[in-house]
Amino acid sequence: MRAALALVMLAGFFVLAVVLFAGLGGLALTLFQRDDVEGGLILSALALVLGGPPLVAMAVAVWSSPKPSGSALTRATHPELWRHVDELARIAGTRGPDDIRLVSEPNAGVWERHGTRYLELGLPFVAGMSIGELRSVLAHELGHYGGGHTKVSAFTYRAKLALGLGAGRFDTTGVLYAWARLYALVAASESRKHEQFADEVSVAAAGREATTRSLLRTGPLGEAWADYLRWYVSLAVIAGRTPPLLEGFRAYLDHPRRVHQLREIEPLLAAQEPSSVFDSHPPIRERVATIARLFPSYGVAEAVDERSAWSLLDGTSSDAVASLIEVQGPPITWEELAPLTGPLLVRRYADGLRHAGRVSKIGDTLGAVLTALEQGRLHDLTGRPVDASLTPEAVHDAAVDAVTELLGCMVADQLVSANRAVLELNWGGLFVLRMADGAAVYPDDLVAPAVRDANRVPEVRSWLHALGVNGL
């Protein structure tokens, strides 16, 4: 019913545009024929203003369609991945994809074009999930094929594009924006039904436990991927060199601290995920609750293939991964990369905290920042959150994490600049500062107590002073 309503709304939108354009244009022509040039010009302008934008947007959308991107994972190069996909397609009772692509985003999706089915798999998912978890992701996407959702989504893609273009680029009255929002509301409701259907297929094909775990895993893997790009891949971009990127992300995920962090934030991200009536997907917490209600476990533990899905990327060339992440340059090891460009990266983020200190009138020195923390002015350094839906606890946690990272960079920058330490790679967080006597110092761990507890600032000052940090 909602799908039909969305179709009627979309059709009505463009029918109205045609009627306005043709009607006003016809009246304008009549006035021109009667030598009423001024009236004809006014009606012509109205026709262009009211009817032209949606017609232009519709024409652009009709000729637009998604195009394959990423790196192709063929049957010849990745037979084990295709074996899982074919098996799950048979279980789901649908035809599988014709083309599988590896993309850099932490996501998975399916679509069709001219009868060809495409499946896009995010590298973070394949690298960071178990085979059992990835099978549930694959089954979910195959469920969209089986439910006929990809045919609807092709239409929805063009509809959203047309309405978005009309409301964004050509809307002079605000009417197109209001109509686009109303259409998005109806279409999102239908899309959420599709997601529940695909989740049910995922449970039937891959199991309740694997499906639940994969849903909870998606958010942390997205956070991990963003952090890996920010702190580690950026080293390669700065240097114009290419380290082993896949192996780097695997090392990042396998570090004991990262394993603990990702498990710890799973329930937090699910609980804090914002929701809106315009969302095409229900929040993860709602999807997990729905699965638990529809598919009770009855106390029976399910077997989940715990082997790493990482092995399914065997056959993926390092050049293909570098191209996905947009890294270029001759090869280099991670161990060589850290001291080469690490100082530039920590200087960049240290300067970010110095700028925040100047803007907030706190001061741009390490001593000034520590004094502000001692006075309980942590949030003066970070400002107000952009996302108003975040809880005060989430805002505080984000501020603690951000200032800890930046303050650690400020300490590292000062010690490296003074030739008191060199930077070494640390997959567990930021860098290791190797002091002249060989001692290892972890800057984020060093400053974290002062950021979390104002009473511990004097203690952290003493530690920093002992390391030879000045200006405290």
Short mmCIF file of C-alpha atoms in Angstrom, two decimals:
data_model
loop_
_atom_site.label_atom_id
_atom_site.label_comp_id
_atom_site.label_asym_id
_atom_site.label_seq_id
_atom_site.Cartn_x
_atom_site.Cartn_y
_atom_site.Cartn_z
CA MET A 1 0.00 0.00 0.00
CA ARG A 2 2.79 2.43 0.90
CA ALA A 3 4.68 1.56 -2.28
CA ALA A 4 1.57 2.39 -4.32
CA LEU A 5 1.13 5.64 -2.41
CA ALA A 6 4.74 6.60 -3.08
CA LEU A 7 4.24 5.89 -6.79
CA VAL A 8 1.06 7.99 -6.87
CA MET A 9 2.83 10.85 -5.07
CA LEU A 10 5.76 10.77 -7.47
CA ALA A 11 3.50 10.57 -10.52
CA GLY A 12 1.36 13.39 -9.14
CA PHE A 13 4.43 15.52 -8.63
CA PHE A 14 5.48 15.32 -12.25
CA VAL A 15 1.92 15.41 -13.65
CA LEU A 16 1.42 18.64 -11.74
CA ALA A 17 4.65 19.97 -13.21
CA VAL A 18 3.58 19.08 -16.74
CA VAL A 19 0.14 20.62 -16.23
CA LEU A 20 1.62 23.82 -14.82
CA PHE A 21 4.24 24.10 -17.53
CA ALA A 22 1.90 23.26 -20.41
CA GLY A 23 -1.05 25.23 -19.04
CA LEU A 24 0.87 28.40 -18.28
CA GLY A 25 2.84 28.04 -21.49
CA GLY A 26 -0.38 27.70 -23.50
CA LEU A 27 -1.89 30.78 -21.86
CA ALA A 28 1.33 32.70 -22.51
CA LEU A 29 1.18 31.73 -26.19
CA THR A 30 -2.42 32.91 -26.36
CA LEU A 31 -1.47 36.29 -24.92
CA PHE A 32 1.42 36.63 -27.36
CA GLN A 33 -1.01 35.94 -30.23
CA ARG A 34 -3.20 38.74 -28.89
CA ASP A 35 -0.19 41.08 -28.82
CA ASP A 36 -0.18 41.15 -25.00
CA VAL A 37 3.60 40.84 -24.76
CA GLU A 38 3.86 41.86 -21.12
CA GLY A 39 1.25 39.33 -19.97
CA GLY A 40 2.82 36.63 -22.13
CA LEU A 41 6.25 37.24 -20.63
CA ILE A 42 4.85 37.07 -17.09
CA LEU A 43 3.09 33.76 -17.71
CA SER A 44 6.16 32.37 -19.51
CA ALA A 45 8.27 33.22 -16.49
CA LEU A 46 5.74 31.53 -14.19
CA ALA A 47 5.77 28.43 -16.37
CA LEU A 48 9.55 28.24 -16.15
CA VAL A 49 9.62 28.91 -12.40
CA LEU A 50 6.83 26.49 -11.39
CA GLY A 51 6.92 23.76 -14.03
CA GLY A 52 10.43 23.89 -15.39
CA PRO A 53 12.47 22.70 -12.36
CA PRO A 54 10.74 19.35 -11.82
CA LEU A 55 10.76 18.63 -15.57
CA VAL A 56 14.50 19.30 -15.79
CA ALA A 57 15.11 17.17 -12.71
CA MET A 58 13.01 14.35 -14.16
CA ALA A 59 14.95 14.43 -17.43
CA VAL A 60 18.29 14.26 -15.58
CA ALA A 61 17.08 11.38 -13.39
CA VAL A 62 15.74 9.32 -16.28
CA TRP A 63 19.17 9.27 -17.89
CA SER A 64 20.99 8.57 -14.64
CA SER A 65 21.66 5.19 -13.08
CA PRO A 66 24.21 3.72 -10.68
CA LYS A 67 27.38 2.43 -12.29
CA PRO A 68 29.71 -0.36 -11.14
CA SER A 69 32.57 0.88 -9.02
CA GLY A 70 35.30 -0.64 -6.91
CA SER A 71 37.42 -3.68 -7.65
CA ALA A 72 35.87 -6.74 -9.30
CA LEU A 73 35.98 -9.97 -7.27
CA THR A 74 35.68 -12.57 -10.03
CA ARG A 75 34.97 -16.28 -9.80
CA ALA A 76 38.47 -16.97 -11.05
CA THR A 77 40.27 -14.84 -8.43
CA HIS A 78 37.91 -15.36 -5.45
CA PRO A 79 36.29 -18.81 -5.84
CA GLU A 80 35.67 -19.33 -2.11
CA LEU A 81 33.69 -16.09 -1.81
CA TRP A 82 31.57 -17.06 -4.81
CA ARG A 83 30.99 -20.51 -3.32
CA HIS A 84 29.41 -18.93 -0.24
CA VAL A 85 27.32 -16.54 -2.36
CA ASP A 86 26.04 -19.34 -4.61
CA GLU A 87 25.16 -21.52 -1.62
CA LEU A 88 23.29 -18.72 0.13
CA ALA A 89 21.45 -17.79 -3.06
CA ARG A 90 20.16 -21.36 -3.32
CA ILE A 91 19.03 -21.29 0.31
CA ALA A 92 17.34 -17.92 -0.22
CA GLY A 93 15.65 -19.20 -3.38
CA THR A 94 16.91 -16.47 -5.68
CA ARG A 95 19.38 -15.88 -8.46
CA GLY A 96 22.67 -14.58 -7.18
CA PRO A 97 24.67 -11.60 -8.43
CA ASP A 98 26.42 -11.54 -11.78
CA ASP A 99 29.12 -9.17 -10.54
CA ILE A 100 30.66 -8.73 -7.08
CA ARG A 101 32.64 -5.58 -6.31
CA LEU A 102 34.90 -4.71 -3.41
CA VAL A 103 34.34 -1.11 -2.30
CA SER A 104 36.06 0.97 0.35
CA GLU A 105 32.95 2.00 2.32
CA PRO A 106 31.90 0.00 5.41
CA ASN A 107 28.69 -1.11 3.76
CA ALA A 108 27.10 -3.73 1.53
CA GLY A 109 24.44 -3.29 -1.13
CA VAL A 110 22.80 -4.77 -4.20
CA TRP A 111 21.31 -3.24 -7.32
CA GLU A 112 20.36 -4.15 -10.88
CA ARG A 113 21.04 -2.56 -14.24
CA HIS A 114 19.68 -3.89 -17.53
CA GLY A 115 19.12 -7.31 -15.97
CA THR A 116 22.63 -7.56 -14.51
CA ARG A 117 22.77 -8.00 -10.75
CA TYR A 118 25.52 -6.29 -8.80
CA LEU A 119 26.66 -6.91 -5.24
CA GLU A 120 28.96 -4.42 -3.51
CA LEU A 121 30.91 -5.56 -0.44
CA GLY A 122 32.72 -3.13 1.81
CA LEU A 123 36.36 -4.02 2.45
CA PRO A 124 35.99 -3.29 6.22
CA PHE A 125 33.24 -5.92 6.46
CA VAL A 126 35.15 -8.65 4.65
CA ALA A 127 38.34 -7.87 6.56
CA GLY A 128 36.72 -7.49 9.96
CA MET A 129 33.95 -10.07 10.17
CA SER A 130 33.97 -13.80 10.68
CA ILE A 131 32.81 -15.98 7.80
CA GLY A 132 29.58 -16.66 9.68
CA GLU A 133 28.90 -12.95 10.13
CA LEU A 134 29.72 -12.15 6.52
CA ARG A 135 27.41 -14.94 5.35
CA SER A 136 24.56 -13.21 7.17
CA VAL A 137 25.40 -9.94 5.40
CA LEU A 138 25.43 -11.75 2.05
CA ALA A 139 22.14 -13.48 2.84
CA HIS A 140 20.55 -10.15 3.76
CA GLU A 141 21.54 -8.62 0.44
CA LEU A 142 20.37 -11.71 -1.47
CA GLY A 143 17.06 -11.30 0.36
CA HIS A 144 16.63 -7.98 -1.42
CA TYR A 145 16.97 -9.82 -4.73
CA GLY A 146 14.44 -12.44 -3.66
CA GLY A 147 11.97 -9.83 -2.47
CA GLY A 148 12.14 -7.90 -5.74
CA HIS A 149 13.47 -4.90 -3.84
CA THR A 150 16.22 -4.11 -6.34
CA LYS A 151 13.66 -3.41 -9.05
CA VAL A 152 11.87 -1.03 -6.70
CA SER A 153 15.15 0.52 -5.57
CA ALA A 154 16.10 1.35 -9.18
CA PHE A 155 12.88 3.33 -9.43
CA THR A 156 13.43 4.85 -5.99
CA TYR A 157 16.98 5.86 -6.95
CA ARG A 158 15.72 7.88 -9.90
CA ALA A 159 12.82 9.28 -7.91
CA LYS A 160 15.03 10.50 -5.08
CA LEU A 161 17.52 11.92 -7.56
CA ALA A 162 14.81 13.77 -9.44
CA LEU A 163 13.18 15.14 -6.31
CA GLY A 164 16.55 15.97 -4.78
CA LEU A 165 17.66 17.85 -7.88
CA GLY A 166 14.36 19.64 -8.14
CA ALA A 167 14.32 20.66 -4.50
CA GLY A 168 18.05 21.35 -4.24
CA ARG A 169 19.00 23.10 -7.46
CA PHE A 170 15.84 24.43 -9.02
CA ASP A 171 13.39 25.05 -6.17
CA THR A 172 12.51 28.72 -5.95
CA THR A 173 9.19 28.40 -4.12
CA GLY A 174 9.83 25.75 -1.47
CA VAL A 175 7.00 23.60 -2.82
CA LEU A 176 9.37 21.04 -4.35
CA TYR A 177 11.25 20.66 -1.07
CA ALA A 178 8.05 20.03 0.88
CA TRP A 179 6.87 17.47 -1.68
CA ALA A 180 10.27 15.76 -1.72
CA ARG A 181 10.23 15.43 2.08
CA LEU A 182 6.73 13.98 2.03
CA TYR A 183 7.73 11.48 -0.65
CA ALA A 184 10.85 10.54 1.34
CA LEU A 185 8.68 9.89 4.40
CA VAL A 186 6.44 7.45 2.53
CA ALA A 187 9.31 5.79 0.63
CA ALA A 188 11.37 5.34 3.81
CA SER A 189 8.51 3.50 5.47
CA GLU A 190 8.36 1.02 2.58
CA SER A 191 12.15 0.64 2.60
CA ARG A 192 12.13 -0.28 6.29
CA LYS A 193 9.72 -3.11 5.49
CA HIS A 194 12.20 -4.33 2.88
CA GLU A 195 14.97 -4.33 5.46
CA GLN A 196 12.92 -6.46 7.86
CA PHE A 197 12.21 -8.93 5.06
CA ALA A 198 15.93 -9.13 4.20
CA ASP A 199 16.80 -9.62 7.88
CA GLU A 200 14.39 -12.55 8.04
CA VAL A 201 16.04 -14.09 4.97
CA SER A 202 19.42 -13.56 6.63
CA VAL A 203 18.31 -15.43 9.76
CA ALA A 204 16.82 -18.27 7.72
CA ALA A 205 19.95 -18.65 5.59
CA ALA A 206 22.78 -17.82 7.99
CA GLY A 207 21.29 -18.19 11.46
CA ARG A 208 19.96 -15.93 14.19
CA GLU A 209 23.23 -15.63 16.09
CA ALA A 210 25.34 -14.71 13.05
CA THR A 211 22.75 -12.17 11.87
CA THR A 212 22.56 -10.46 15.27
CA ARG A 213 26.32 -10.36 15.61
CA SER A 214 26.83 -8.95 12.11
CA LEU A 215 24.31 -6.18 12.73
CA LEU A 216 26.02 -5.14 15.96
CA ARG A 217 29.43 -5.41 14.28
CA THR A 218 28.71 -2.98 11.43
CA GLY A 219 28.89 0.20 13.52
CA PRO A 220 32.18 -0.62 15.28
CA LEU A 221 33.78 -1.70 12.00
CA GLY A 222 32.77 1.61 10.46
CA GLU A 223 34.39 3.45 13.38
CA ALA A 224 37.51 1.28 13.12
CA TRP A 225 37.81 1.88 9.39
CA ALA A 226 37.47 5.65 9.82
CA ASP A 227 40.13 5.60 12.55
CA TYR A 228 42.46 3.46 10.43
CA LEU A 229 42.12 5.88 7.50
CA ARG A 230 42.61 8.92 9.71
CA TRP A 231 45.70 7.83 11.64
CA TYR A 232 47.42 5.21 9.53
CA VAL A 233 46.45 5.54 5.86
CA SER A 234 46.99 9.29 6.16
CA LEU A 235 50.66 8.53 6.80
CA ALA A 236 50.83 6.90 3.37
CA VAL A 237 48.99 9.79 1.71
CA ILE A 238 51.36 12.35 3.25
CA ALA A 239 54.41 10.35 2.17
CA GLY A 240 53.13 9.46 -1.30
CA ARG A 241 54.07 5.84 -0.58
CA THR A 242 52.05 2.60 -0.46
CA PRO A 243 52.33 0.27 2.56
CA PRO A 244 50.53 -3.13 2.66
CA LEU A 245 47.08 -1.66 3.31
CA LEU A 246 45.06 -4.83 3.79
CA GLU A 247 47.61 -6.28 6.14
CA GLY A 248 47.68 -3.00 8.03
CA PHE A 249 43.95 -3.03 8.68
CA ARG A 250 44.12 -6.64 9.77
CA ALA A 251 46.94 -5.79 12.19
CA TYR A 252 44.85 -2.89 13.48
CA LEU A 253 41.84 -5.11 14.13
CA ASP A 254 43.87 -7.93 15.69
CA HIS A 255 45.58 -5.75 18.28
CA PRO A 256 44.23 -6.79 21.72
CA ARG A 257 43.28 -3.21 22.57
CA ARG A 258 41.28 -2.84 19.36
CA VAL A 259 39.51 -6.16 19.96
CA HIS A 260 38.46 -4.92 23.40
CA GLN A 261 37.46 -1.47 22.15
CA LEU A 262 35.28 -2.81 19.34
CA ARG A 263 33.46 -5.21 21.67
CA GLU A 264 32.98 -2.43 24.20
CA ILE A 265 31.41 0.04 21.77
CA GLU A 266 29.02 -2.44 20.11
CA PRO A 267 26.15 -1.92 22.60
CA LEU A 268 26.96 1.78 22.99
CA LEU A 269 26.71 2.55 19.28
CA ALA A 270 23.51 0.54 18.97
CA ALA A 271 21.95 2.35 21.93
CA GLN A 272 23.03 5.81 20.75
CA GLU A 273 22.15 5.42 17.07
CA PRO A 274 19.77 8.25 16.15
CA SER A 275 16.54 7.43 14.34
CA SER A 276 14.19 9.37 12.11
CA VAL A 277 10.99 8.70 10.21
CA PHE A 278 12.99 9.53 7.08
CA ASP A 279 15.51 6.70 7.65
CA SER A 280 15.45 3.91 5.08
CA HIS A 281 16.77 1.44 7.70
CA PRO A 282 15.44 0.90 11.20
CA PRO A 283 18.04 1.45 13.95
CA ILE A 284 20.26 -1.56 14.65
CA ARG A 285 18.82 -1.95 18.16
CA GLU A 286 15.29 -2.27 16.72
CA ARG A 287 16.40 -4.78 14.11
CA VAL A 288 18.14 -6.90 16.75
CA ALA A 289 15.06 -6.74 18.99
CA THR A 290 12.80 -7.76 16.10
CA ILE A 291 15.00 -10.74 15.28
CA ALA A 292 14.99 -11.83 18.92
CA ARG A 293 11.18 -11.60 18.99
CA LEU A 294 10.57 -13.39 15.68
CA PHE A 295 13.27 -16.03 16.11
CA PRO A 296 13.62 -16.98 19.79
CA SER A 297 16.65 -19.14 20.53
CA TYR A 298 14.95 -21.49 23.01
CA GLY A 299 18.31 -21.80 24.75
CA VAL A 300 19.91 -23.61 21.81
CA ALA A 301 23.37 -22.32 20.93
CA GLU A 302 23.89 -21.91 17.19
CA ALA A 303 27.11 -22.84 15.45
CA VAL A 304 28.72 -19.83 13.77
CA ASP A 305 31.71 -20.14 11.47
CA GLU A 306 34.29 -18.23 13.49
CA ARG A 307 37.00 -18.30 10.83
CA SER A 308 38.02 -14.87 9.64
CA ALA A 309 36.40 -13.71 6.41
CA TRP A 310 39.76 -12.10 5.73
CA SER A 311 40.77 -15.26 3.87
CA LEU A 312 38.06 -14.57 1.28
CA LEU A 313 40.11 -11.59 0.09
CA ASP A 314 42.96 -13.85 -1.03
CA GLY A 315 43.59 -12.99 -4.65
CA THR A 316 42.94 -9.27 -4.17
CA SER A 317 45.95 -7.35 -5.48
CA SER A 318 47.61 -4.68 -3.37
CA ASP A 319 47.25 -2.27 -6.30
CA ALA A 320 43.47 -2.78 -6.33
CA VAL A 321 43.22 -2.00 -2.63
CA ALA A 322 45.46 1.05 -2.98
CA SER A 323 43.25 2.30 -5.81
CA LEU A 324 40.12 1.83 -3.67
CA ILE A 325 41.59 3.88 -0.83
CA GLU A 326 43.21 6.36 -3.23
CA VAL A 327 46.77 5.76 -2.09
CA GLN A 328 49.57 6.13 -4.62
CA GLY A 329 53.32 5.78 -4.65
CA PRO A 330 56.09 3.18 -4.45
CA PRO A 331 55.90 0.46 -1.78
CA ILE A 332 57.09 0.99 1.77
CA THR A 333 56.77 -0.94 5.03
CA TRP A 334 54.68 0.36 7.90
CA GLU A 335 57.77 0.38 10.11
CA GLU A 336 59.55 2.69 7.67
CA LEU A 337 56.49 4.90 7.22
CA ALA A 338 55.90 5.90 10.85
CA PRO A 339 59.14 7.86 11.47
CA LEU A 340 59.01 9.26 7.94
CA THR A 341 55.65 11.04 8.11
CA GLY A 342 54.49 10.52 11.71
CA PRO A 343 56.01 13.84 12.88
CA LEU A 344 54.04 15.72 10.21
CA LEU A 345 50.79 14.04 11.24
CA VAL A 346 51.17 14.68 14.97
CA ARG A 347 52.11 18.29 14.23
CA ARG A 348 48.94 18.68 12.18
CA TYR A 349 46.69 17.45 15.01
CA ALA A 350 48.66 19.27 17.68
CA ASP A 351 48.08 22.47 15.73
CA GLY A 352 44.37 21.64 15.75
CA LEU A 353 44.35 21.65 19.56
CA ARG A 354 46.44 24.81 19.64
CA HIS A 355 43.88 26.49 17.39
CA ALA A 356 41.03 25.32 19.65
CA GLY A 357 42.91 26.78 22.61
CA ARG A 358 43.25 30.15 20.90
CA VAL A 359 39.60 30.26 19.80
CA SER A 360 38.35 29.36 23.29
CA LYS A 361 40.71 31.94 24.92
CA ILE A 362 42.33 29.12 26.88
CA GLY A 363 45.72 29.46 25.26
CA ASP A 364 47.68 27.44 22.73
CA THR A 365 50.36 25.92 24.96
CA LEU A 366 50.44 22.51 26.60
CA GLY A 367 50.47 24.15 30.02
CA ALA A 368 47.41 26.25 29.20
CA VAL A 369 45.46 23.18 28.04
CA LEU A 370 46.34 21.27 31.20
CA THR A 371 45.25 24.24 33.32
CA ALA A 372 41.92 24.34 31.49
CA LEU A 373 41.40 20.63 32.13
CA GLU A 374 42.22 21.21 35.79
CA GLN A 375 39.52 23.89 35.86
CA GLY A 376 36.94 21.53 34.31
CA ARG A 377 36.88 23.35 30.95
CA LEU A 378 37.13 20.29 28.72
CA HIS A 379 34.11 21.23 26.63
CA ASP A 380 35.46 24.72 26.01
CA LEU A 381 38.09 23.04 23.86
CA THR A 382 35.61 21.04 21.77
CA GLY A 383 32.66 23.42 21.51
CA ARG A 384 29.05 22.45 20.98
CA PRO A 385 28.22 19.22 19.12
CA VAL A 386 26.93 19.47 15.57
CA ASP A 387 24.49 16.58 16.11
CA ALA A 388 21.81 17.86 18.49
CA SER A 389 20.40 14.34 18.94
CA LEU A 390 23.42 13.13 20.91
CA THR A 391 22.96 12.52 24.62
CA PRO A 392 25.08 14.51 27.11
CA GLU A 393 26.95 11.30 27.91
CA ALA A 394 27.76 10.70 24.25
CA VAL A 395 28.91 14.30 23.85
CA HIS A 396 31.18 14.01 26.87
CA ASP A 397 32.66 10.71 25.73
CA ALA A 398 33.37 12.16 22.29
CA ALA A 399 35.05 15.20 23.85
CA VAL A 400 37.23 13.00 26.07
CA ASP A 401 38.31 10.86 23.10
CA ALA A 402 39.05 13.86 20.87
CA VAL A 403 41.04 15.84 23.42
CA THR A 404 42.97 12.74 24.53
CA GLU A 405 44.09 12.11 20.94
CA LEU A 406 44.97 15.74 20.26
CA LEU A 407 46.72 16.28 23.59
CA GLY A 408 48.73 13.12 22.98
CA CYS A 409 49.73 14.57 19.62
CA MET A 410 50.81 17.80 21.30
CA VAL A 411 53.06 15.88 23.70
CA ALA A 412 54.48 13.76 20.87
CA ASP A 413 55.07 16.82 18.71
CA GLN A 414 57.01 18.56 21.46
CA LEU A 415 59.21 15.58 22.31
CA VAL A 416 59.94 14.68 18.68
CA SER A 417 60.65 18.30 17.76
CA ALA A 418 63.12 18.53 20.64
CA ASN A 419 64.81 15.29 19.47
CA ARG A 420 63.99 13.64 22.78
CA ALA A 421 62.02 10.81 21.13
CA VAL A 422 61.27 9.15 17.80
CA LEU A 423 57.92 7.81 16.62
CA GLU A 424 57.20 4.13 16.16
CA LEU A 425 54.00 2.58 14.86
CA ASN A 426 51.45 1.39 17.42
CA TRP A 427 48.44 -0.53 16.10
CA GLY A 428 46.82 -0.17 19.51
CA GLY A 429 46.54 3.61 19.36
CA LEU A 430 48.40 6.63 18.08
CA PHE A 431 52.18 6.02 18.19
CA VAL A 432 54.85 4.76 20.51
CA LEU A 433 57.35 7.39 21.58
CA ARG A 434 60.76 5.73 21.82
CA MET A 435 62.82 7.77 24.26
CA ALA A 436 66.61 8.16 24.09
CA ASP A 437 67.07 5.55 26.82
CA GLY A 438 64.94 3.06 24.87
CA ALA A 439 61.86 3.40 27.07
CA ALA A 440 58.48 3.25 25.28
CA VAL A 441 55.94 5.97 26.04
CA TYR A 442 52.33 5.86 24.81
CA PRO A 443 51.22 9.51 24.58
CA ASP A 444 47.47 8.90 24.56
CA ASP A 445 47.72 6.66 27.64
CA LEU A 446 49.99 9.23 29.28
CA VAL A 447 47.55 12.15 29.02
CA ALA A 448 44.25 10.24 29.31
CA PRO A 449 44.03 10.46 33.14
CA ALA A 450 44.21 14.28 33.00
CA VAL A 451 41.45 14.46 30.38
CA ARG A 452 39.14 12.11 32.27
CA ASP A 453 39.75 13.42 35.79
CA ALA A 454 40.71 17.02 36.61
CA ASN A 455 42.19 15.88 39.92
CA ARG A 456 44.88 13.93 38.11
CA VAL A 457 46.26 16.86 36.09
CA PRO A 458 49.11 17.55 38.61
CA GLU A 459 50.10 13.88 38.40
CA VAL A 460 50.23 14.02 34.60
CA ARG A 461 52.22 17.26 34.77
CA SER A 462 54.83 15.49 36.89
CA TRP A 463 55.09 12.62 34.42
CA LEU A 464 55.50 15.01 31.50
CA HIS A 465 58.10 17.05 33.35
CA ALA A 466 60.09 13.89 34.04
CA LEU A 467 60.10 13.14 30.30
CA GLY A 468 61.55 16.58 29.57
CA VAL A 469 58.38 18.27 28.33
CA ASN A 470 58.64 22.05 28.76
CA GLY A 471 56.06 24.82 29.23
CA LEU A 472 53.88 23.04 31.81
#
